[in-house]
Amino acid sequence: MNSRAVGVGRVLIVIYAILALGATARSVVQILTKFDVAPVAYLLSAVSGVIYIVATIALILPGTTWYRIAWAAITVELVGVLSVGTLTIVDSTLFVSDTVWSYFGRGYLFVPLVLPILGMLWLYRRRPSRVPS
Amino acid sequence: MIEWFTLVQLGVAVVAGLLCLVMGLAGRIPSDITMGVTALVELFLLIQLVMAIVAPAVGNSPTGSALEFWVYLVSAVLVPPAAVFWGLIERTRWSTVILGVACLAVAVMVYRMGQIWTVQLA
């Protein structure tokens, strides 16, 4: 039994799955219809979508390898939302179109900002040394 | 989209979501009530789906990207059944919380769908 996909962790996984669906679907639409307008922003949207998918899968699957992948994905998310969030506030011309991480995830009710922090707390509480998987 | 219907749908999704969240955090496992309101949210989505197919034919077309609207609608339609399915196989309080999260996610998506259909800022 995987020690990460239990209890409140399941709620976390579902929120990750919904965000993965939202970010990926949105970026597919953006890339298909108006890629020329803001290639950087739309590629970033696609990359963030993939990272959310990886995080969702890594949280579900057992084992220390997936545990490390989960940490890596969630760290990238936190760095992404903080750096892109700061950049959009400092210089709004850098990203002419919104991404998941613009303005610290404002377009997604700040869920992208809160989620990696909750994810890290959850991963820390469920670290393999404490709970054998 | 018909505006009043969308507003009712939004209200139903928010109330259903909050109800499931509260019941779940209070320790209830998925019940007929919480599963029922999630099913109601799905029913509204299916009605919206049919209306979105018919509406452009009677002169009610989206002012924004139809593709983006449809991606939201199809995604939203998939969410409640997935949550209910989970609630049926995993009988814990957290499944009730998940029903709530799903309903609130649908509420956000319906809100965005309303924006795409009616409000264009750019």
XYZ file of C-alpha atoms in Angstrom:
255
model
C 0.000 0.000 0.000
C 1.385 3.330 -0.999
C 1.822 5.609 1.982
C 1.228 8.783 0.001
C -2.171 8.047 -1.531
C -4.019 7.791 1.772
C -6.347 10.036 3.728
C -6.025 13.739 3.013
C -3.297 12.861 0.497
C -6.038 11.628 -1.818
C -7.625 15.064 -1.760
C -4.255 16.561 -2.659
C -3.931 14.134 -5.570
C -7.399 15.032 -6.857
C -6.615 18.760 -6.730
C -3.358 18.039 -8.589
C -5.260 16.019 -11.187
C -7.796 18.815 -11.743
C -5.015 21.400 -12.056
C -3.127 19.111 -14.444
C -6.278 18.752 -16.559
C -6.939 22.496 -16.512
C -3.398 23.624 -17.294
C -2.833 21.020 -20.003
C -6.198 21.507 -21.720
C -5.762 25.275 -21.676
C -2.258 25.149 -23.124
C -3.364 22.757 -25.881
C -6.073 25.241 -26.873
C -3.601 28.135 -26.743
C -0.958 26.340 -28.794
C -3.479 25.157 -31.388
C -5.229 28.493 -31.871
C -2.826 31.350 -31.170
C 0.690 30.020 -30.713
C 2.217 32.958 -32.613
C 0.839 35.506 -30.166
C 2.944 34.421 -27.193
C 5.039 31.301 -27.853
C 7.006 31.591 -24.601
C 3.941 31.903 -22.411
C 2.128 29.054 -24.143
C 5.139 26.732 -24.056
C 5.469 27.536 -20.361
C 1.777 26.671 -19.918
C 2.376 23.335 -21.630
C 5.477 22.622 -19.520
C 3.615 23.464 -16.311
C 0.772 21.200 -17.391
C 3.212 18.321 -17.894
C 4.812 18.996 -14.500
C 1.399 18.817 -12.815
C 0.730 15.527 -14.574
C 4.095 14.154 -13.398
C 3.403 15.351 -9.846
C -0.026 13.697 -9.854
C 1.385 10.366 -11.037
C 4.363 10.551 -8.646
C 2.047 11.153 -5.690
C -0.060 8.126 -6.613
C 2.679 5.581 -7.337
C 4.600 3.936 -4.455
C 8.341 3.662 -3.884
C 11.261 5.930 -3.102
C 11.977 6.711 -6.765
C 8.510 8.177 -7.250
C 8.900 9.915 -3.903
C 11.984 11.729 -5.241
C 10.246 12.502 -8.531
C 7.320 13.951 -6.572
C 9.721 16.188 -4.647
C 11.415 17.312 -7.856
C 8.138 18.083 -9.636
C 6.681 19.966 -6.683
C 9.919 21.936 -6.214
C 9.841 22.956 -9.884
C 6.224 24.071 -9.389
C 7.077 26.225 -6.393
C 10.097 27.779 -8.125
C 7.974 28.275 -11.247
C 5.052 29.973 -9.545
C 7.365 32.190 -7.460
C 9.640 33.235 -10.335
C 6.948 33.667 -12.997
C 4.677 35.332 -10.428
C 7.400 37.827 -9.521
C 8.357 38.424 -13.165
C 4.763 39.173 -14.188
C 4.498 41.782 -11.435
C 7.929 43.352 -12.078
C 7.608 43.440 -15.876
C 4.162 42.614 -17.237
C 5.380 42.884 -20.854
C 7.456 39.702 -20.491
C 4.355 37.529 -20.591
C 1.749 39.050 -22.881
C -0.591 36.162 -22.220
C -1.496 34.525 -18.929
C 0.028 31.242 -17.817
C -0.910 29.077 -14.825
C 1.806 30.798 -12.832
C 1.208 34.431 -13.845
C 0.585 36.719 -10.863
C 1.222 33.789 -8.500
C -1.588 31.750 -10.036
C -4.243 34.449 -9.723
C -6.215 33.013 -12.653
C -6.494 29.747 -10.743
C -7.549 31.253 -7.389
C -3.904 31.080 -6.159
C -4.196 27.293 -6.014
C -0.832 26.934 -7.901
C 0.854 28.940 -5.120
C -0.660 27.040 -2.185
C -0.598 23.545 -3.677
C 3.203 22.979 -3.832
C 3.534 24.082 -0.201
C 0.810 21.639 0.877
C 2.420 18.995 -1.330
C 5.819 19.482 0.338
C 4.276 19.274 3.827
C 2.506 16.072 2.813
C 5.640 14.535 1.293
C 7.633 15.442 4.404
C 5.082 13.817 6.700
C 5.035 10.738 4.494
C 8.790 10.386 3.948
C 9.885 6.792 3.306
C 12.162 6.602 6.371
C 9.180 7.190 8.626
C 6.549 5.183 6.813
C 7.889 2.117 5.005
C 6.212 1.788 1.644
C -25.456 29.941 -23.006
C -28.569 31.127 -21.222
C -27.466 33.511 -18.527
C -29.981 32.719 -15.793
C -29.463 29.000 -16.253
C -25.714 29.416 -15.977
C -26.123 31.453 -12.771
C -28.400 28.780 -11.263
C -25.896 26.120 -12.308
C -23.069 28.099 -10.704
C -25.084 28.449 -7.489
C -25.922 24.729 -7.389
C -22.266 23.767 -7.923
C -21.013 26.122 -5.187
C -23.657 25.012 -2.645
C -23.104 21.335 -3.484
C -19.334 21.793 -3.196
C -19.508 23.544 0.176
C -22.020 20.987 1.496
C -19.743 18.067 0.544
C -16.666 19.811 1.972
C -18.418 20.428 5.308
C -19.873 16.904 5.493
C -16.502 15.417 4.572
C -14.557 17.441 7.113
C -17.200 16.471 9.679
C -16.169 12.870 9.062
C -19.074 11.606 6.949
C -18.448 8.978 4.317
C -20.106 9.588 0.908
C -23.879 9.350 1.381
C -26.954 9.538 -0.830
C -27.066 13.270 -0.102
C -23.475 14.117 -1.049
C -23.458 11.713 -4.010
C -26.879 13.072 -4.990
C -25.870 16.732 -5.077
C -22.760 15.806 -7.091
C -25.023 13.937 -9.522
C -27.223 17.050 -9.673
C -24.160 19.120 -10.625
C -23.482 16.599 -13.403
C -27.110 16.782 -14.567
C -26.837 20.568 -14.909
C -23.621 20.098 -16.920
C -25.333 17.667 -19.289
C -28.231 20.111 -19.793
C -25.672 22.838 -20.443
C -23.939 20.502 -22.913
C -27.155 19.994 -24.889
C -27.923 23.716 -24.790
C -24.425 24.574 -26.002
C -24.944 22.281 -28.988
C -28.339 23.821 -29.824
C -27.712 27.484 -28.908
C -25.568 28.562 -31.911
C -28.254 27.196 -34.284
C -30.819 29.595 -32.821
C -28.519 32.627 -32.928
C -26.937 32.385 -29.477
C -23.233 31.978 -30.302
C -20.227 32.349 -28.014
C -18.517 35.733 -28.272
C -15.187 34.139 -27.338
C -13.292 31.061 -28.472
C -15.737 28.211 -29.074
C -12.870 25.702 -28.852
C -11.827 26.977 -25.434
C -15.466 26.855 -24.284
C -15.824 23.252 -25.398
C -12.566 22.146 -23.775
C -13.850 23.560 -20.482
C -17.294 22.004 -20.887
C -16.028 18.536 -21.807
C -13.450 18.639 -18.983
C -16.143 19.741 -16.513
C -18.499 16.946 -17.593
C -15.778 14.385 -16.759
C -15.050 15.652 -13.242
C -18.184 14.726 -11.178
C -18.422 11.113 -12.480
C -14.746 10.602 -11.623
C -15.342 11.916 -8.091
C -18.501 9.786 -7.637
C -16.663 6.718 -8.939
C -13.962 7.345 -6.350
C -16.614 7.805 -3.667
C -18.095 4.408 -4.511
C -14.829 2.470 -4.286
C -13.199 4.383 -1.421
C -15.603 4.704 1.484
C -13.821 7.268 3.650
C -14.488 10.848 4.743
C -11.884 12.059 2.263
C -13.987 10.831 -0.625
C -16.714 13.215 0.547
C -14.144 16.035 0.593
C -13.161 15.003 -2.950
C -16.820 15.278 -4.052
C -16.762 18.827 -2.668
C -13.510 19.708 -4.434
C -14.931 18.325 -7.692
C -18.134 20.394 -7.407
C -16.159 23.563 -6.646
C -13.831 22.877 -9.585
C -16.925 22.565 -11.795
C -18.163 25.899 -10.388
C -14.900 27.592 -11.411
C -15.068 26.001 -14.866
C -18.713 27.051 -15.365
C -17.747 30.587 -14.351
C -14.939 30.579 -16.934
C -17.328 29.146 -19.539
C -19.717 32.011 -18.843
C -16.882 34.493 -19.312
C -15.792 32.935 -22.597
C -19.343 32.920 -23.928
C -20.422 36.426 -22.892
C -17.613 38.713 -21.683
C -14.774 39.687 -24.012
C -12.342 42.217 -22.648
C -9.766 42.150 -25.429
